[in-house]
Amino acid sequence: MNEDIRIHSWPCSYYLDSSKQWIPGKLSLTPLSIQFRADKTGELLVDFHLSGISEIKKESSHLIFSSLTILEKGTKHWFSSLQPNRNVVFNILEHFWREQLVSRQEAGAGAALESSKGKELTGMLEGSQKRLEDTAKVLHSQGEQFDNIMRGLHKIEGDMDVADRLLTELESPSWWPFSTKLWKTPLESKPKETPAAPDPKKQEEILLRIPVIITHRTDSNSKPGKLTLLPSGLEIRDCNSQLLQRFECREVDDIRVHSPYEISVRQRFIGKPDNSFRLLAARMPEAIPLLEMQFSKKIQFLEDALGFAGARKSPQLDLGASIWQAASGFLGATANPGIPAGSGEGTDKEQAQLQKVSQEEAKELRQLVLDFLSGVLFQKNPQNIP
């Protein structure tokens, strides 16, 4: 993901210690850094990495004005007059800062041994295999839903047979000598069947759960929470795991992808306001492919997210080549952050790096590609696979 993407920006004032004055401008958040640019001069006064932040706090300047302080490598940066309010900015900055720390800790566990480019490609292919497994889980869940529908239909049919028999007996008068009631003996009467106790409802499997920043309708206050993706829909909970809203698949009218990190979910009503939630998360790129799979006819990529949508789509006939191209672009962006992925500027360097892959890693990659392609073919035509 390009680190120049602007996730959010807020009008505010920054205290410039050299001139001892507050400078109006805009505070911007990108996936990897925080920036502040002055309005009058357009000068970039603050630009530091999220990993260099030690603390984010709510404080007061001159004991009156509410401010936000960011401690970065021993330097405290003061921001005040934040719009729409300080709490919204604090929740979003803290969310992305904590997710950055978590990703650094996970990456640091294996940093003792330098991973080769072949291992990075292996990781990407394993991620693609995981997406196939998630697809299979959703299809399996939908099959179980169809089985439940058929069981319900059979039960309804049985109840209608019983009702028809009872109505037939009621239609026969009690004095009619040929009534079936007179000829029915206690031994012939069918014993009343006791209905079987229904099985307790199994807990639905969770496809993905990520922390998010939640904004409900036009409310300017954003608060932390969690987004849970289920085979039957999605759930939005607050930071205390209290359920705020559960959307079944049929209840969602549209999902708009504003950026790779921000989406909105809406349910329309007639005669009353729509029920909509705006969700912002550092791990949203993991959730968007699952949402696109579940709500393929309802999801819409806006202008800022079109590049993200196009980068993930590749022709089915050239799936293997697309994986290698995406992997090459990712490696180029990792090795050279200043060069965008896919540009011709870093092609020679990437080819030189890919030549360092050992024979053992090449065999492992080849086997993973074959397993991946066979899994895709099995999902499309399971009846043709022995």
Short mmCIF file of C-alpha atoms in Angstrom, two decimals:
data_model
loop_
_atom_site.label_atom_id
_atom_site.label_comp_id
_atom_site.label_asym_id
_atom_site.label_seq_id
_atom_site.Cartn_x
_atom_site.Cartn_y
_atom_site.Cartn_z
CA MET A 1 0.00 0.00 0.00
CA ASN A 2 1.36 3.38 -0.93
CA GLU A 3 2.41 5.28 2.21
CA ASP A 4 1.41 8.60 0.58
CA ILE A 5 -2.29 7.75 0.95
CA ARG A 6 -3.91 10.28 3.27
CA ILE A 7 -6.22 8.44 5.66
CA HIS A 8 -7.58 11.55 7.38
CA SER A 9 -6.81 15.24 7.97
CA TRP A 10 -8.06 17.75 10.55
CA PRO A 11 -7.80 21.56 10.77
CA CYS A 12 -5.91 22.53 13.92
CA SER A 13 -3.09 24.70 15.33
CA TYR A 14 0.48 23.59 16.05
CA TYR A 15 2.74 25.20 18.65
CA LEU A 16 6.03 26.07 17.01
CA ASP A 17 8.58 26.17 19.81
CA SER A 18 11.19 28.13 17.82
CA SER A 19 8.90 31.15 17.34
CA LYS A 20 6.78 30.58 20.48
CA GLN A 21 3.48 30.87 18.59
CA TRP A 22 0.55 28.78 17.37
CA ILE A 23 0.54 28.10 13.62
CA PRO A 24 -2.80 27.24 11.93
CA GLY A 25 -2.75 24.39 9.45
CA LYS A 26 -3.79 20.78 8.88
CA LEU A 27 -2.80 17.64 10.75
CA SER A 28 -2.67 14.63 8.37
CA LEU A 29 -2.47 10.90 9.02
CA THR A 30 -0.97 8.42 6.52
CA PRO A 31 -0.60 4.65 7.01
CA LEU A 32 2.95 5.13 8.33
CA SER A 33 3.39 8.75 9.49
CA ILE A 34 1.86 11.94 10.93
CA GLN A 35 2.31 15.31 9.18
CA PHE A 36 1.40 18.95 9.83
CA ARG A 37 1.44 21.58 7.07
CA ALA A 38 0.97 25.32 7.68
CA ASP A 39 -1.92 27.02 5.89
CA LYS A 40 -0.23 30.31 4.97
CA THR A 41 3.20 29.15 3.83
CA GLY A 42 2.37 25.53 2.93
CA GLU A 43 5.54 24.48 4.79
CA LEU A 44 5.70 20.96 6.22
CA LEU A 45 6.48 21.62 9.90
CA VAL A 46 5.96 18.10 11.30
CA ASP A 47 6.65 14.75 9.64
CA PHE A 48 7.52 11.73 11.75
CA HIS A 49 6.92 7.97 11.62
CA LEU A 50 4.22 6.30 13.73
CA SER A 51 6.78 3.83 15.04
CA GLY A 52 8.77 6.72 16.60
CA ILE A 53 5.85 7.83 18.83
CA SER A 54 6.22 7.08 22.54
CA GLU A 55 2.96 8.54 23.85
CA ILE A 56 -0.28 10.25 22.76
CA LYS A 57 -2.14 12.17 25.48
CA LYS A 58 -4.98 14.62 26.03
CA GLU A 59 -3.71 17.71 27.84
CA SER A 60 -4.59 21.39 28.35
CA SER A 61 -2.52 24.36 27.22
CA HIS A 62 -2.44 27.30 29.67
CA LEU A 63 -4.81 25.19 31.84
CA ILE A 64 -7.77 26.26 29.66
CA PHE A 65 -7.54 25.12 26.05
CA SER A 66 -7.89 21.42 25.28
CA SER A 67 -4.90 20.07 23.38
CA LEU A 68 -3.39 16.87 22.08
CA THR A 69 0.27 16.07 22.72
CA ILE A 70 2.41 13.55 20.85
CA LEU A 71 5.77 12.52 22.36
CA GLU A 72 8.16 11.54 19.59
CA LYS A 73 11.83 10.70 20.33
CA GLY A 74 11.90 12.94 23.39
CA THR A 75 10.17 15.88 21.65
CA LYS A 76 6.62 16.82 22.67
CA HIS A 77 4.43 18.20 19.89
CA TRP A 78 1.36 20.29 20.87
CA PHE A 79 -1.82 20.43 18.75
CA SER A 80 -4.87 22.49 19.69
CA SER A 81 -8.18 23.78 18.21
CA LEU A 82 -8.78 20.35 16.71
CA GLN A 83 -11.87 19.94 14.53
CA PRO A 84 -14.44 18.42 14.82
CA ASN A 85 -13.19 17.76 18.39
CA ARG A 86 -10.19 16.45 20.27
CA ASN A 87 -11.70 13.05 21.14
CA VAL A 88 -12.26 12.09 17.49
CA VAL A 89 -8.66 12.90 16.52
CA PHE A 90 -7.28 11.15 19.60
CA ASN A 91 -9.23 7.92 18.96
CA ILE A 92 -8.13 7.69 15.32
CA LEU A 93 -4.46 8.51 15.97
CA GLU A 94 -4.27 6.11 18.90
CA HIS A 95 -5.90 3.33 16.86
CA PHE A 96 -3.38 3.50 14.00
CA TRP A 97 -0.47 3.99 16.41
CA ARG A 98 -1.39 0.85 18.40
CA GLU A 99 -1.90 -1.21 15.24
CA GLN A 100 1.55 -0.09 14.07
CA LEU A 101 3.05 -1.24 17.38
CA VAL A 102 1.30 -4.62 17.12
CA SER A 103 2.55 -5.15 13.57
CA ARG A 104 6.09 -4.22 14.66
CA GLN A 105 5.98 -6.74 17.51
CA GLU A 106 4.76 -9.47 15.19
CA ALA A 107 7.44 -8.61 12.65
CA GLY A 108 10.13 -8.38 15.36
CA ALA A 109 9.56 -11.98 16.47
CA GLY A 110 11.21 -13.24 13.30
CA ALA A 111 13.65 -10.40 12.77
CA ALA A 112 16.57 -12.35 14.24
CA LEU A 113 17.02 -14.21 10.97
CA GLU A 114 16.94 -12.14 7.78
CA SER A 115 14.21 -13.51 5.53
CA SER A 116 15.02 -13.97 1.87
CA LYS A 117 12.87 -12.82 -1.04
CA GLY A 118 11.78 -16.39 -1.64
CA LYS A 119 10.24 -16.58 1.83
CA GLU A 120 8.35 -13.34 1.22
CA LEU A 121 6.85 -14.79 -1.96
CA THR A 122 5.96 -17.94 -0.05
CA GLY A 123 4.13 -15.83 2.52
CA MET A 124 2.11 -14.09 -0.18
CA LEU A 125 1.06 -17.40 -1.71
CA GLU A 126 0.08 -18.74 1.71
CA GLY A 127 -2.08 -15.63 2.15
CA SER A 128 -3.81 -16.41 -1.15
CA GLN A 129 -4.38 -19.97 0.01
CA LYS A 130 -5.97 -18.63 3.21
CA ARG A 131 -8.39 -16.55 1.12
CA LEU A 132 -9.44 -19.74 -0.68
CA GLU A 133 -10.05 -21.43 2.67
CA ASP A 134 -12.22 -18.49 3.79
CA THR A 135 -14.21 -18.80 0.55
CA ALA A 136 -14.75 -22.50 1.20
CA LYS A 137 -15.98 -21.72 4.74
CA VAL A 138 -18.55 -19.25 3.40
CA LEU A 139 -19.78 -21.75 0.79
CA HIS A 140 -20.02 -24.46 3.45
CA SER A 141 -22.05 -22.15 5.69
CA GLN A 142 -24.41 -21.32 2.83
CA GLY A 143 -24.88 -25.05 2.20
CA GLU A 144 -25.84 -25.54 5.85
CA GLN A 145 -28.38 -22.71 5.52
CA PHE A 146 -29.98 -24.47 2.53
CA ASP A 147 -30.13 -27.72 4.53
CA ASN A 148 -31.91 -25.90 7.35
CA ILE A 149 -34.40 -24.45 4.84
CA MET A 150 -35.15 -27.94 3.46
CA ARG A 151 -35.67 -29.33 6.96
CA GLY A 152 -38.09 -26.50 7.67
CA LEU A 153 -40.01 -27.22 4.47
CA HIS A 154 -40.28 -30.93 5.36
CA LYS A 155 -41.59 -30.03 8.81
CA ILE A 156 -44.18 -27.69 7.29
CA GLU A 157 -45.28 -30.45 4.90
CA GLY A 158 -45.66 -32.89 7.79
CA ASP A 159 -47.70 -30.37 9.80
CA MET A 160 -49.99 -29.81 6.81
CA ASP A 161 -50.63 -33.59 6.52
CA VAL A 162 -51.59 -33.75 10.19
CA ALA A 163 -53.86 -30.69 9.85
CA ASP A 164 -55.55 -32.21 6.78
CA ARG A 165 -56.26 -35.47 8.66
CA LEU A 166 -57.72 -33.64 11.64
CA LEU A 167 -59.93 -31.49 9.42
CA THR A 168 -61.23 -34.62 7.66
CA GLU A 169 -62.23 -36.16 10.99
CA LEU A 170 -63.94 -32.95 12.12
CA GLU A 171 -65.98 -32.78 8.93
CA SER A 172 -67.55 -36.23 9.64
CA PRO A 173 -70.65 -35.88 11.95
CA SER A 174 -70.60 -37.75 15.25
CA TRP A 175 -73.88 -39.60 14.42
CA TRP A 176 -72.57 -40.88 11.03
CA PRO A 177 -72.26 -44.67 11.37
CA PHE A 178 -69.35 -44.88 8.94
CA SER A 179 -67.25 -42.35 10.81
CA THR A 180 -63.68 -43.42 11.23
CA LYS A 181 -63.89 -42.54 14.92
CA LEU A 182 -66.29 -45.45 15.62
CA TRP A 183 -64.06 -48.04 14.05
CA LYS A 184 -60.85 -46.80 15.57
CA THR A 185 -59.79 -48.89 18.55
CA PRO A 186 -57.30 -47.79 21.19
CA LEU A 187 -54.77 -50.25 19.82
CA GLU A 188 -55.09 -48.85 16.32
CA SER A 189 -54.77 -45.26 17.40
CA LYS A 190 -51.39 -43.89 16.70
CA PRO A 191 -49.57 -42.84 19.85
CA LYS A 192 -48.85 -39.17 20.12
CA GLU A 193 -45.31 -38.42 19.18
CA THR A 194 -43.36 -36.22 21.51
CA PRO A 195 -41.47 -33.58 19.54
CA ALA A 196 -37.74 -33.96 19.73
CA ALA A 197 -35.92 -31.30 21.66
CA PRO A 198 -34.27 -28.87 19.26
CA ASP A 199 -30.52 -28.90 19.21
CA PRO A 200 -28.92 -25.85 20.82
CA LYS A 201 -27.93 -23.29 18.21
CA LYS A 202 -24.32 -23.58 17.33
CA GLN A 203 -22.25 -20.47 17.62
CA GLU A 204 -21.65 -19.02 14.19
CA GLU A 205 -18.09 -19.15 12.94
CA ILE A 206 -16.19 -15.87 12.83
CA LEU A 207 -14.45 -15.12 9.53
CA LEU A 208 -12.60 -12.01 10.72
CA ARG A 209 -12.64 -9.63 13.68
CA ILE A 210 -10.71 -6.35 13.63
CA PRO A 211 -10.64 -3.20 15.81
CA VAL A 212 -12.27 -0.17 14.16
CA ILE A 213 -13.21 3.46 14.79
CA ILE A 214 -17.01 3.79 14.58
CA THR A 215 -19.07 6.81 13.46
CA HIS A 216 -22.86 6.37 13.52
CA ARG A 217 -24.88 8.31 10.92
CA THR A 218 -23.94 12.01 10.95
CA ASP A 219 -22.64 11.94 14.53
CA SER A 220 -19.32 13.79 14.72
CA ASN A 221 -18.13 11.70 17.69
CA SER A 222 -16.06 8.66 16.76
CA LYS A 223 -15.44 5.86 19.23
CA PRO A 224 -13.38 2.67 19.18
CA GLY A 225 -15.04 -0.69 18.66
CA LYS A 226 -14.85 -3.96 16.75
CA LEU A 227 -16.09 -5.21 13.38
CA THR A 228 -16.91 -8.93 13.14
CA LEU A 229 -17.51 -10.62 9.77
CA LEU A 230 -19.78 -13.69 9.84
CA PRO A 231 -21.02 -15.98 7.05
CA SER A 232 -24.56 -14.62 7.56
CA GLY A 233 -23.67 -10.93 7.89
CA LEU A 234 -21.62 -8.59 10.09
CA GLU A 235 -21.67 -7.25 13.65
CA ILE A 236 -20.52 -3.91 15.06
CA ARG A 237 -19.64 -3.80 18.77
CA ASP A 238 -18.26 -1.11 21.05
CA CYS A 239 -15.00 -1.29 23.03
CA ASN A 240 -16.84 -3.19 25.81
CA SER A 241 -18.02 -5.88 23.35
CA GLN A 242 -21.62 -4.64 23.63
CA LEU A 243 -23.55 -5.21 20.39
CA LEU A 244 -24.34 -1.91 18.63
CA GLN A 245 -25.76 -3.30 15.38
CA ARG A 246 -26.05 -6.64 13.61
CA PHE A 247 -26.63 -6.60 9.85
CA GLU A 248 -27.87 -9.72 8.12
CA CYS A 249 -26.73 -10.05 4.48
CA ARG A 250 -30.22 -9.21 3.19
CA GLU A 251 -30.45 -6.11 5.42
CA VAL A 252 -27.40 -4.38 3.95
CA ASP A 253 -28.39 -2.14 1.04
CA ASP A 254 -24.94 -0.84 0.09
CA ILE A 255 -21.32 -0.79 1.26
CA ARG A 256 -19.11 2.07 0.07
CA VAL A 257 -15.33 1.80 0.13
CA HIS A 258 -14.05 5.37 0.61
CA SER A 259 -10.38 4.35 0.90
CA PRO A 260 -8.42 1.16 1.64
CA TYR A 261 -8.89 1.99 5.34
CA GLU A 262 -12.45 3.35 5.49
CA ILE A 263 -15.88 1.98 4.54
CA SER A 264 -19.53 2.83 5.23
CA VAL A 265 -22.41 0.36 5.68
CA ARG A 266 -26.00 1.51 5.10
CA GLN A 267 -29.49 0.08 5.55
CA ARG A 268 -32.27 2.09 3.90
CA PHE A 269 -35.71 2.73 5.40
CA ILE A 270 -38.89 4.39 4.12
CA GLY A 271 -40.27 7.17 6.31
CA LYS A 272 -37.33 7.29 8.73
CA PRO A 273 -33.56 7.98 8.59
CA ASP A 274 -31.25 5.38 7.13
CA ASN A 275 -29.17 3.29 9.51
CA SER A 276 -25.54 3.87 8.49
CA PHE A 277 -22.14 3.30 10.08
CA ARG A 278 -18.77 4.64 8.95
CA LEU A 279 -15.85 2.37 9.92
CA LEU A 280 -12.13 3.28 9.88
CA ALA A 281 -9.43 0.70 10.62
CA ALA A 282 -5.76 0.04 10.00
CA ARG A 283 -6.59 -3.61 9.15
CA MET A 284 -9.48 -2.76 6.83
CA PRO A 285 -7.54 -4.03 3.74
CA GLU A 286 -7.95 -7.52 5.25
CA ALA A 287 -11.73 -7.15 5.56
CA ILE A 288 -12.52 -5.60 2.16
CA PRO A 289 -11.88 -8.82 0.12
CA LEU A 290 -14.27 -10.76 2.38
CA LEU A 291 -16.90 -8.02 2.15
CA GLU A 292 -16.53 -7.97 -1.63
CA MET A 293 -17.08 -11.74 -1.70
CA GLN A 294 -20.20 -11.61 0.51
CA PHE A 295 -21.73 -8.39 -0.89
CA SER A 296 -20.48 -8.48 -4.48
CA LYS A 297 -23.62 -6.74 -5.85
CA LYS A 298 -23.85 -4.19 -3.06
CA ILE A 299 -20.26 -3.00 -2.63
CA GLN A 300 -19.10 0.17 -4.39
CA PHE A 301 -15.54 1.51 -4.66
CA LEU A 302 -15.40 5.30 -4.65
CA GLU A 303 -12.79 7.37 -6.50
CA ASP A 304 -10.08 7.18 -3.82
CA ALA A 305 -10.43 3.38 -3.59
CA LEU A 306 -10.57 2.51 -7.29
CA GLY A 307 -6.81 1.96 -7.44
CA PHE A 308 -7.01 -0.41 -4.49
CA ALA A 309 -9.82 -2.39 -6.15
CA GLY A 310 -8.04 -2.60 -9.49
CA ALA A 311 -4.77 -3.73 -7.94
CA ARG A 312 -6.45 -6.78 -6.40
CA LYS A 313 -8.33 -7.96 -9.51
CA SER A 314 -6.54 -10.13 -12.08
CA PRO A 315 -7.81 -12.27 -15.01
CA GLN A 316 -8.60 -15.88 -14.10
CA LEU A 317 -6.79 -17.17 -17.18
CA ASP A 318 -3.49 -15.59 -16.12
CA LEU A 319 -3.74 -16.14 -12.39
CA GLY A 320 -0.24 -17.48 -11.91
CA ALA A 321 1.40 -14.60 -13.79
CA SER A 322 -0.65 -12.07 -11.82
CA ILE A 323 0.56 -13.53 -8.53
CA TRP A 324 4.18 -13.22 -9.60
CA GLN A 325 3.66 -9.65 -10.84
CA ALA A 326 1.98 -8.61 -7.61
CA ALA A 327 4.73 -10.28 -5.61
CA SER A 328 7.43 -8.50 -7.63
CA GLY A 329 5.73 -5.15 -7.10
CA PHE A 330 5.42 -5.79 -3.38
CA LEU A 331 9.08 -6.72 -3.07
CA GLY A 332 10.10 -3.62 -5.01
CA ALA A 333 8.03 -1.39 -2.75
CA THR A 334 9.48 -3.06 0.35
CA ALA A 335 13.07 -2.74 -0.77
CA ASN A 336 12.63 0.79 -2.16
CA PRO A 337 9.82 2.65 -0.30
CA GLY A 338 10.32 5.74 -2.47
CA ILE A 339 9.54 3.88 -5.70
CA PRO A 340 5.85 3.01 -6.29
CA ALA A 341 5.02 -0.65 -6.76
CA GLY A 342 4.85 -1.68 -10.39
CA SER A 343 6.95 1.22 -11.77
CA GLY A 344 9.65 0.46 -14.31
CA GLU A 345 12.21 2.39 -12.31
CA GLY A 346 12.92 -0.46 -9.91
CA THR A 347 12.59 -3.36 -12.38
CA ASP A 348 16.33 -4.06 -12.74
CA LYS A 349 16.85 -4.06 -8.98
CA GLU A 350 13.92 -6.39 -8.43
CA GLN A 351 15.19 -8.84 -11.04
CA ALA A 352 18.59 -8.85 -9.40
CA GLN A 353 17.01 -9.53 -6.01
CA LEU A 354 14.79 -12.32 -7.35
CA GLN A 355 17.90 -14.09 -8.73
CA LYS A 356 19.00 -14.65 -5.13
CA VAL A 357 16.22 -17.19 -4.56
CA SER A 358 17.72 -20.61 -3.90
CA GLN A 359 16.79 -23.80 -5.75
CA GLU A 360 15.01 -25.20 -2.67
CA GLU A 361 12.87 -22.06 -2.34
CA ALA A 362 12.08 -22.15 -6.07
CA LYS A 363 10.81 -25.73 -5.74
CA GLU A 364 8.72 -24.78 -2.74
CA LEU A 365 7.23 -21.80 -4.59
CA ARG A 366 6.45 -23.94 -7.63
CA GLN A 367 4.62 -26.48 -5.48
CA LEU A 368 2.63 -23.74 -3.73
CA VAL A 369 1.57 -22.26 -7.08
CA LEU A 370 0.38 -25.67 -8.28
CA ASP A 371 -1.57 -26.24 -5.05
CA PHE A 372 -3.09 -22.76 -5.33
CA LEU A 373 -4.21 -23.22 -8.96
CA SER A 374 -5.64 -26.68 -8.25
CA GLY A 375 -7.63 -25.17 -5.37
CA VAL A 376 -9.07 -22.51 -7.71
CA LEU A 377 -10.07 -25.15 -10.26
CA PHE A 378 -11.70 -27.26 -7.54
CA GLN A 379 -13.76 -24.28 -6.36
CA LYS A 380 -14.99 -23.55 -9.92
CA ASN A 381 -15.71 -27.17 -11.05
CA PRO A 382 -15.70 -29.54 -8.05
CA GLN A 383 -17.54 -32.26 -9.98
CA ASN A 384 -14.72 -32.55 -12.56
CA ILE A 385 -11.99 -33.09 -9.98
CA PRO A 386 -11.49 -36.80 -9.02
#
